[in-house]
C-alpha cells in the first residue's frame, strides 16, 4: 500500500521570501505521478504542480518548483517570491499510473498549513 | 475553474438520515472519484466510478454508495448518517494524468 507523509503541520514565511514544504512517500510502484495541491479557505482543491515519476527533470510552474528524489522517495515543493495569496493548506498526493485503465485514486498526505506574512 | 460542479455546497442532516450529494464531471472525463475530508486532514478516497461501474473503493462501509450516469455525472449516497460523517466531500473528475476537483459539499451531521 502507498503512503504519503507530510511532517510539517504548519509553516510560515515572509512575503517575497522562499519556503520549502516537505513530502515523503512509500510505494513499490515504478510508474506513478506526484502532485502538490493547494486548498485555500474557499475549499477548492487547486493543482499546483505535477511530477511524472519516469521523468528525472524536476517540474517547474512559475514560482513553484519541486525537488523530486525518486530513490529517496522524497518530493518537496519550493515556493519562490511568496505572495499573500499563497496562504493555504498544501497537500502532497500520489497517484499510481493507470496503464490501460484509468485508476485515478489519489493518496494524500496530512497537509501543511502555510501562512505568508506581510 | 475546473468545470467540476458539486451540489449542494452546504448541508445539515440529522443522525440516522440519508443524504445524496451530486457531482457533474468535466466534459470528456469518464472517471469520477469521491473523497471525504475531515477538518484539518487530507482527503480520504471513498470510491471511483469508471464508465458507470465502481472501479476501486477505499476503507468505507457499504452505507457509502454511489452511482455514475451515462453523462458521467455522479452521486454519493450515505445511509444511516453518523456524527463522524461530518466532513467536506470532494468530487474529482479524472483524466489519465490528474484529477480536477469540485468545490466540495460541507456535510454537518447533528
PDB file of C-alpha atoms in Angstrom:
ATOM      1  CA  UNK A   1       0.000   0.000   0.000  1.00  0.00           C
ATOM      2  CA  UNK A   2       1.112   3.507  -0.732  1.00  0.00           C
ATOM      3  CA  UNK A   3       1.507   6.162   1.955  1.00  0.00           C
ATOM      4  CA  UNK A   4       2.258   9.872   1.832  1.00  0.00           C
ATOM      5  CA  UNK A   5       3.722  11.766   4.775  1.00  0.00           C
ATOM      6  CA  UNK A   6       3.969  15.498   5.341  1.00  0.00           C
ATOM      7  CA  UNK A   7       5.879  16.127   8.533  1.00  0.00           C
ATOM      8  CA  UNK A   8       5.322  19.880   8.772  1.00  0.00           C
ATOM      9  CA  UNK A   9       1.802  20.642  10.045  1.00  0.00           C
ATOM     10  CA  UNK A  10       2.350  24.410   9.882  1.00  0.00           C
ATOM     11  CA  UNK A  11       4.839  26.767   8.294  1.00  0.00           C
ATOM     12  CA  UNK A  12       5.127  30.497   7.868  1.00  0.00           C
ATOM     13  CA  UNK A  13       7.149  32.689   5.550  1.00  0.00           C
ATOM     14  CA  UNK A  14       7.589  36.396   4.980  1.00  0.00           C
ATOM     15  CA  UNK A  15       6.198  37.822   1.781  1.00  0.00           C
ATOM     16  CA  UNK A  16       8.731  37.705  -1.084  1.00  0.00           C
ATOM     17  CA  UNK A  17      10.841  35.035   0.611  1.00  0.00           C
ATOM     18  CA  UNK A  18      11.263  31.377  -0.332  1.00  0.00           C
ATOM     19  CA  UNK A  19       9.794  28.417   1.514  1.00  0.00           C
ATOM     20  CA  UNK A  20      10.103  24.660   1.053  1.00  0.00           C
ATOM     21  CA  UNK A  21       7.420  22.153   2.011  1.00  0.00           C
ATOM     22  CA  UNK A  22       8.460  18.549   2.560  1.00  0.00           C
ATOM     23  CA  UNK A  23       6.812  15.317   1.495  1.00  0.00           C
ATOM     24  CA  UNK A  24       7.909  11.703   1.594  1.00  0.00           C
ATOM     25  CA  UNK A  25       6.063   8.728   0.213  1.00  0.00           C
ATOM     26  CA  UNK A  26       6.280   4.986   0.148  1.00  0.00           C
ATOM     27  CA  UNK A  27       5.405   2.754  -2.786  1.00  0.00           C
ATOM     28  CA  UNK A  28       6.562  -0.344  -4.604  1.00  0.00           C
ATOM     29  CA  UNK A  29       5.281   1.033  -7.896  1.00  0.00           C
ATOM     30  CA  UNK A  30       7.695   2.246 -10.541  1.00  0.00           C
ATOM     31  CA  UNK A  31       5.307   4.345 -12.610  1.00  0.00           C
ATOM     32  CA  UNK A  32       3.311   6.985 -10.796  1.00  0.00           C
ATOM     33  CA  UNK A  33       2.531  10.655 -10.511  1.00  0.00           C
ATOM     34  CA  UNK A  34       3.133  13.031  -7.642  1.00  0.00           C
ATOM     35  CA  UNK A  35       1.218  16.222  -7.076  1.00  0.00           C
ATOM     36  CA  UNK A  36       1.080  19.268  -4.904  1.00  0.00           C
ATOM     37  CA  UNK A  37      -2.396  20.650  -4.371  1.00  0.00           C
ATOM     38  CA  UNK A  38      -3.308  23.948  -2.742  1.00  0.00           C
ATOM     39  CA  UNK A  39      -6.509  24.306  -0.738  1.00  0.00           C
ATOM     40  CA  UNK A  40      -7.355  27.873   0.301  1.00  0.00           C
ATOM     41  CA  UNK A  41     -10.189  28.647   2.721  1.00  0.00           C
ATOM     42  CA  UNK A  42     -12.545  28.568  -0.253  1.00  0.00           C
ATOM     43  CA  UNK A  43     -12.044  24.741  -0.104  1.00  0.00           C
ATOM     44  CA  UNK A  44     -11.352  24.334  -3.821  1.00  0.00           C
ATOM     45  CA  UNK A  45      -8.501  21.892  -4.306  1.00  0.00           C
ATOM     46  CA  UNK A  46      -6.211  23.505  -6.881  1.00  0.00           C
ATOM     47  CA  UNK A  47      -3.423  21.679  -8.673  1.00  0.00           C
ATOM     48  CA  UNK A  48      -0.118  23.480  -8.162  1.00  0.00           C
ATOM     49  CA  UNK A  49       2.337  21.153  -9.871  1.00  0.00           C
ATOM     50  CA  UNK A  50       2.647  17.605 -11.179  1.00  0.00           C
ATOM     51  CA  UNK A  51       5.659  15.314 -11.495  1.00  0.00           C
ATOM     52  CA  UNK A  52       5.795  12.120 -13.535  1.00  0.00           C
ATOM     53  CA  UNK A  53       7.998   9.549 -11.866  1.00  0.00           C
ATOM     54  CA  UNK A  54       9.707   8.430 -15.047  1.00  0.00           C
ATOM     55  CA  UNK A  55      10.934  11.974 -15.703  1.00  0.00           C
ATOM     56  CA  UNK A  56      14.187  12.843 -13.975  1.00  0.00           C
ATOM     57  CA  UNK A  57      13.800  16.549 -14.589  1.00  0.00           C
ATOM     58  CA  UNK A  58      12.120  18.414 -11.754  1.00  0.00           C
ATOM     59  CA  UNK A  59       8.823  20.064 -12.654  1.00  0.00           C
ATOM     60  CA  UNK A  60       8.532  23.842 -12.555  1.00  0.00           C
ATOM     61  CA  UNK A  61       5.489  26.103 -12.778  1.00  0.00           C
ATOM     62  CA  UNK A  62       6.354  29.788 -12.497  1.00  0.00           C
ATOM     63  CA  UNK A  63       7.246  30.415  -8.833  1.00  0.00           C
ATOM     64  CA  UNK A  64       6.664  26.768  -7.882  1.00  0.00           C
ATOM     65  CA  UNK A  65       9.217  24.026  -8.338  1.00  0.00           C
ATOM     66  CA  UNK A  66       9.806  20.583  -6.928  1.00  0.00           C
ATOM     67  CA  UNK A  67      12.799  18.578  -5.814  1.00  0.00           C
ATOM     68  CA  UNK A  68      11.954  15.007  -6.785  1.00  0.00           C
ATOM     69  CA  UNK A  69      14.279  12.370  -5.361  1.00  0.00           C
ATOM     70  CA  UNK A  70      12.898   9.038  -6.581  1.00  0.00           C
ATOM     71  CA  UNK A  71      15.367   6.796  -4.779  1.00  0.00           C
ATOM     72  CA  UNK A  72      14.791   8.619  -1.503  1.00  0.00           C
ATOM     73  CA  UNK A  73      11.020   8.805  -2.177  1.00  0.00           C
ATOM     74  CA  UNK A  74      11.045  12.493  -1.448  1.00  0.00           C
ATOM     75  CA  UNK A  75       9.048  15.204  -3.189  1.00  0.00           C
ATOM     76  CA  UNK A  76       9.426  18.722  -1.793  1.00  0.00           C
ATOM     77  CA  UNK A  77       7.774  21.905  -3.049  1.00  0.00           C
ATOM     78  CA  UNK A  78       9.655  25.179  -3.231  1.00  0.00           C
ATOM     79  CA  UNK A  79       7.690  28.413  -3.431  1.00  0.00           C
ATOM     80  CA  UNK A  80       9.783  31.391  -4.500  1.00  0.00           C
ATOM     81  CA  UNK A  81       8.834  35.045  -4.029  1.00  0.00           C
ATOM     82  CA  UNK A  82       5.983  34.073  -1.695  1.00  0.00           C
ATOM     83  CA  UNK A  83       2.790  36.067  -2.057  1.00  0.00           C
ATOM     84  CA  UNK A  84      -0.065  36.660   0.365  1.00  0.00           C
ATOM     85  CA  UNK A  85      -2.317  34.673  -1.963  1.00  0.00           C
ATOM     86  CA  UNK A  86      -0.154  31.598  -1.393  1.00  0.00           C
ATOM     87  CA  UNK A  87      -1.609  31.308   2.112  1.00  0.00           C
ATOM     88  CA  UNK A  88      -3.418  27.967   2.105  1.00  0.00           C
ATOM     89  CA  UNK A  89      -3.180  24.337   3.085  1.00  0.00           C
ATOM     90  CA  UNK A  90      -0.881  22.368   0.797  1.00  0.00           C
ATOM     91  CA  UNK A  91      -1.283  18.669   0.146  1.00  0.00           C
ATOM     92  CA  UNK A  92       1.175  16.273  -1.375  1.00  0.00           C
ATOM     93  CA  UNK A  93      -0.511  13.430  -3.259  1.00  0.00           C
ATOM     94  CA  UNK A  94       0.397  10.184  -5.035  1.00  0.00           C
ATOM     95  CA  UNK A  95      -1.374   8.545  -7.934  1.00  0.00           C
ATOM     96  CA  UNK A  96      -0.457   5.226  -9.495  1.00  0.00           C
ATOM     97  CA  UNK A  97      -0.009   5.233 -13.252  1.00  0.00           C
ATOM     98  CA  UNK A  98      -3.141   3.723 -14.709  1.00  0.00           C
ATOM     99  CA  UNK A  99      -1.741   1.950 -17.739  1.00  0.00           C
ATOM    100  CA  UNK A 100      -4.629   0.768 -19.860  1.00  0.00           C
ATOM    101  CA  UNK A 101      -7.264   1.627 -17.269  1.00  0.00           C
ATOM    102  CA  UNK A 102      -7.878   4.869 -15.521  1.00  0.00           C
ATOM    103  CA  UNK A 103      -7.005   4.430 -11.878  1.00  0.00           C
ATOM    104  CA  UNK A 104      -7.234   7.967 -10.621  1.00  0.00           C
ATOM    105  CA  UNK A 105      -7.120   7.194  -6.905  1.00  0.00           C
ATOM    106  CA  UNK A 106      -5.155   9.878  -5.115  1.00  0.00           C
ATOM    107  CA  UNK A 107      -3.454   9.245  -1.807  1.00  0.00           C
ATOM    108  CA  UNK A 108      -2.962  12.437   0.144  1.00  0.00           C
ATOM    109  CA  UNK A 109      -0.658  13.482   2.924  1.00  0.00           C
ATOM    110  CA  UNK A 110      -1.945  15.155   6.053  1.00  0.00           C
ATOM    111  CA  UNK A 111      -1.303  18.629   4.709  1.00  0.00           C
ATOM    112  CA  UNK A 112       0.857  21.617   5.619  1.00  0.00           C
ATOM    113  CA  UNK A 113      -0.756  24.925   6.512  1.00  0.00           C
ATOM    114  CA  UNK A 114       1.291  27.739   5.021  1.00  0.00           C
ATOM    115  CA  UNK A 115       0.907  31.283   6.275  1.00  0.00           C
ATOM    116  CA  UNK A 116       2.502  34.068   4.229  1.00  0.00           C
ATOM    117  CA  UNK A 117       3.064  37.132   6.383  1.00  0.00           C
ATOM    118  CA  UNK A 118       3.218  40.697   5.064  1.00  0.00           C
TER     119      UNK A 118
ATOM    120  CA  UNK B   1     -12.348  26.831 -12.816  1.00  0.00           C
ATOM    121  CA  UNK B   2     -12.129  23.076 -13.148  1.00  0.00           C
ATOM    122  CA  UNK B   3     -15.520  22.508 -14.765  1.00  0.00           C
ATOM    123  CA  UNK B   4     -16.491  20.189 -11.915  1.00  0.00           C
ATOM    124  CA  UNK B   5     -19.619  21.260 -10.055  1.00  0.00           C
ATOM    125  CA  UNK B   6     -20.912  19.867  -6.787  1.00  0.00           C
ATOM    126  CA  UNK B   7     -24.274  20.389  -5.125  1.00  0.00           C
ATOM    127  CA  UNK B   8     -25.296  21.364  -2.602  1.00  0.00           C
ATOM    128  CA  UNK B   9     -22.443  23.413  -1.160  1.00  0.00           C
ATOM    129  CA  UNK B  10     -23.626  23.001   2.425  1.00  0.00           C
ATOM    130  CA  UNK B  11     -25.959  20.526   4.075  1.00  0.00           C
ATOM    131  CA  UNK B  12     -27.115  19.791   7.607  1.00  0.00           C
ATOM    132  CA  UNK B  13     -28.599  16.390   8.377  1.00  0.00           C
ATOM    133  CA  UNK B  14     -29.708  14.537  11.486  1.00  0.00           C
ATOM    134  CA  UNK B  15     -28.052  11.349  12.651  1.00  0.00           C
ATOM    135  CA  UNK B  16     -29.706   8.316  11.081  1.00  0.00           C
ATOM    136  CA  UNK B  17     -30.878  10.167   7.977  1.00  0.00           C
ATOM    137  CA  UNK B  18     -29.766   9.551   4.417  1.00  0.00           C
ATOM    138  CA  UNK B  19     -28.053  12.060   2.121  1.00  0.00           C
ATOM    139  CA  UNK B  20     -27.304  12.338  -1.594  1.00  0.00           C
ATOM    140  CA  UNK B  21     -24.516  14.515  -2.923  1.00  0.00           C
ATOM    141  CA  UNK B  22     -24.142  15.301  -6.611  1.00  0.00           C
ATOM    142  CA  UNK B  23     -21.264  15.983  -8.956  1.00  0.00           C
ATOM    143  CA  UNK B  24     -21.060  16.932 -12.604  1.00  0.00           C
ATOM    144  CA  UNK B  25     -17.737  15.949 -14.122  1.00  0.00           C
ATOM    145  CA  UNK B  26     -15.577  17.812 -16.571  1.00  0.00           C
ATOM    146  CA  UNK B  27     -16.510  17.311 -20.195  1.00  0.00           C
ATOM    147  CA  UNK B  28     -14.740  14.312 -21.738  1.00  0.00           C
ATOM    148  CA  UNK B  29     -13.806  12.671 -18.432  1.00  0.00           C
ATOM    149  CA  UNK B  30     -15.380   9.257 -17.893  1.00  0.00           C
ATOM    150  CA  UNK B  31     -13.941   8.713 -14.421  1.00  0.00           C
ATOM    151  CA  UNK B  32     -15.085  10.323 -11.213  1.00  0.00           C
ATOM    152  CA  UNK B  33     -13.758   9.861  -7.689  1.00  0.00           C
ATOM    153  CA  UNK B  34     -15.166  10.815  -4.299  1.00  0.00           C
ATOM    154  CA  UNK B  35     -13.181  11.815  -1.232  1.00  0.00           C
ATOM    155  CA  UNK B  36     -14.027  12.558   2.382  1.00  0.00           C
ATOM    156  CA  UNK B  37     -12.010  15.286   4.070  1.00  0.00           C
ATOM    157  CA  UNK B  38     -12.335  15.658   7.830  1.00  0.00           C
ATOM    158  CA  UNK B  39     -11.463  19.039   9.281  1.00  0.00           C
ATOM    159  CA  UNK B  40      -7.710  19.644   9.232  1.00  0.00           C
ATOM    160  CA  UNK B  41      -6.974  16.353   7.477  1.00  0.00           C
ATOM    161  CA  UNK B  42      -6.089  15.208   3.995  1.00  0.00           C
ATOM    162  CA  UNK B  43      -8.837  13.821   1.756  1.00  0.00           C
ATOM    163  CA  UNK B  44      -9.529  10.085   2.019  1.00  0.00           C
ATOM    164  CA  UNK B  45     -10.540   8.108  -1.073  1.00  0.00           C
ATOM    165  CA  UNK B  46     -14.080   6.727  -0.864  1.00  0.00           C
ATOM    166  CA  UNK B  47     -14.550   5.172  -4.305  1.00  0.00           C
ATOM    167  CA  UNK B  48     -14.179   5.725  -8.013  1.00  0.00           C
ATOM    168  CA  UNK B  49     -16.512   5.165 -10.949  1.00  0.00           C
ATOM    169  CA  UNK B  50     -15.363   4.441 -14.477  1.00  0.00           C
ATOM    170  CA  UNK B  51     -17.938   4.225 -17.247  1.00  0.00           C
ATOM    171  CA  UNK B  52     -20.779   3.752 -14.749  1.00  0.00           C
ATOM    172  CA  UNK B  53     -19.103   0.916 -12.829  1.00  0.00           C
ATOM    173  CA  UNK B  54     -17.412   1.112  -9.427  1.00  0.00           C
ATOM    174  CA  UNK B  55     -13.687   0.832 -10.090  1.00  0.00           C
ATOM    175  CA  UNK B  56     -11.945   0.917  -6.749  1.00  0.00           C
ATOM    176  CA  UNK B  57     -13.073   1.534  -3.194  1.00  0.00           C
ATOM    177  CA  UNK B  58     -11.379   2.836  -0.085  1.00  0.00           C
ATOM    178  CA  UNK B  59     -11.905   1.778   3.501  1.00  0.00           C
ATOM    179  CA  UNK B  60     -15.502   2.943   3.827  1.00  0.00           C
ATOM    180  CA  UNK B  61     -18.534   0.881   4.925  1.00  0.00           C
ATOM    181  CA  UNK B  62     -21.266  -0.212   2.497  1.00  0.00           C
ATOM    182  CA  UNK B  63     -23.592   2.550   3.678  1.00  0.00           C
ATOM    183  CA  UNK B  64     -21.446   4.755   1.428  1.00  0.00           C
ATOM    184  CA  UNK B  65     -22.615   4.034  -2.097  1.00  0.00           C
ATOM    185  CA  UNK B  66     -22.534   5.750  -5.435  1.00  0.00           C
ATOM    186  CA  UNK B  67     -23.797   5.976  -8.960  1.00  0.00           C
ATOM    187  CA  UNK B  68     -22.439   7.246 -12.218  1.00  0.00           C
ATOM    188  CA  UNK B  69     -24.770   8.212 -15.027  1.00  0.00           C
ATOM    189  CA  UNK B  70     -24.350   7.941 -18.823  1.00  0.00           C
ATOM    190  CA  UNK B  71     -23.317  11.598 -18.960  1.00  0.00           C
ATOM    191  CA  UNK B  72     -20.621  10.726 -16.367  1.00  0.00           C
ATOM    192  CA  UNK B  73     -22.150  12.816 -13.618  1.00  0.00           C
ATOM    193  CA  UNK B  74     -22.203  11.074 -10.260  1.00  0.00           C
ATOM    194  CA  UNK B  75     -23.930  10.764  -6.917  1.00  0.00           C
ATOM    195  CA  UNK B  76     -22.628   9.834  -3.493  1.00  0.00           C
ATOM    196  CA  UNK B  77     -25.218   8.367  -1.137  1.00  0.00           C
ATOM    197  CA  UNK B  78     -24.684   7.900   2.565  1.00  0.00           C
ATOM    198  CA  UNK B  79     -27.245   5.965   4.611  1.00  0.00           C
ATOM    199  CA  UNK B  80     -27.728   5.892   8.383  1.00  0.00           C
ATOM    200  CA  UNK B  81     -25.671   9.036   8.912  1.00  0.00           C
ATOM    201  CA  UNK B  82     -23.344   9.143  11.883  1.00  0.00           C
ATOM    202  CA  UNK B  83     -21.841  12.165  13.606  1.00  0.00           C
ATOM    203  CA  UNK B  84     -18.392  11.179  12.282  1.00  0.00           C
ATOM    204  CA  UNK B  85     -19.684  11.529   8.724  1.00  0.00           C
ATOM    205  CA  UNK B  86     -19.485  15.298   9.190  1.00  0.00           C
ATOM    206  CA  UNK B  87     -16.848  16.372   6.677  1.00  0.00           C
ATOM    207  CA  UNK B  88     -16.136  18.050   3.368  1.00  0.00           C
ATOM    208  CA  UNK B  89     -16.965  15.707   0.495  1.00  0.00           C
ATOM    209  CA  UNK B  90     -14.949  16.288  -2.647  1.00  0.00           C
ATOM    210  CA  UNK B  91     -15.672  15.016  -6.111  1.00  0.00           C
ATOM    211  CA  UNK B  92     -12.889  14.769  -8.682  1.00  0.00           C
ATOM    212  CA  UNK B  93     -13.102  14.301 -12.413  1.00  0.00           C
ATOM    213  CA  UNK B  94     -10.132  12.298 -13.628  1.00  0.00           C
ATOM    214  CA  UNK B  95      -8.041  12.366 -16.732  1.00  0.00           C
ATOM    215  CA  UNK B  96      -5.224   9.830 -17.115  1.00  0.00           C
ATOM    216  CA  UNK B  97      -2.741  12.146 -15.508  1.00  0.00           C
ATOM    217  CA  UNK B  98      -4.528  14.301 -12.948  1.00  0.00           C
ATOM    218  CA  UNK B  99      -7.701  14.993 -11.024  1.00  0.00           C
ATOM    219  CA  UNK B 100      -9.854  18.102 -11.234  1.00  0.00           C
ATOM    220  CA  UNK B 101     -11.787  18.871  -8.092  1.00  0.00           C
ATOM    221  CA  UNK B 102     -15.109  20.468  -7.422  1.00  0.00           C
ATOM    222  CA  UNK B 103     -15.578  22.976  -4.622  1.00  0.00           C
ATOM    223  CA  UNK B 104     -16.927  20.350  -2.261  1.00  0.00           C
ATOM    224  CA  UNK B 105     -20.037  19.798  -0.170  1.00  0.00           C
ATOM    225  CA  UNK B 106     -19.784  20.549   3.526  1.00  0.00           C
ATOM    226  CA  UNK B 107     -21.944  17.989   5.361  1.00  0.00           C
ATOM    227  CA  UNK B 108     -22.770  18.507   9.012  1.00  0.00           C
ATOM    228  CA  UNK B 109     -24.491  15.709  10.911  1.00  0.00           C
ATOM    229  CA  UNK B 110     -26.197  16.736  14.153  1.00  0.00           C
TER     230      UNK B 110
END
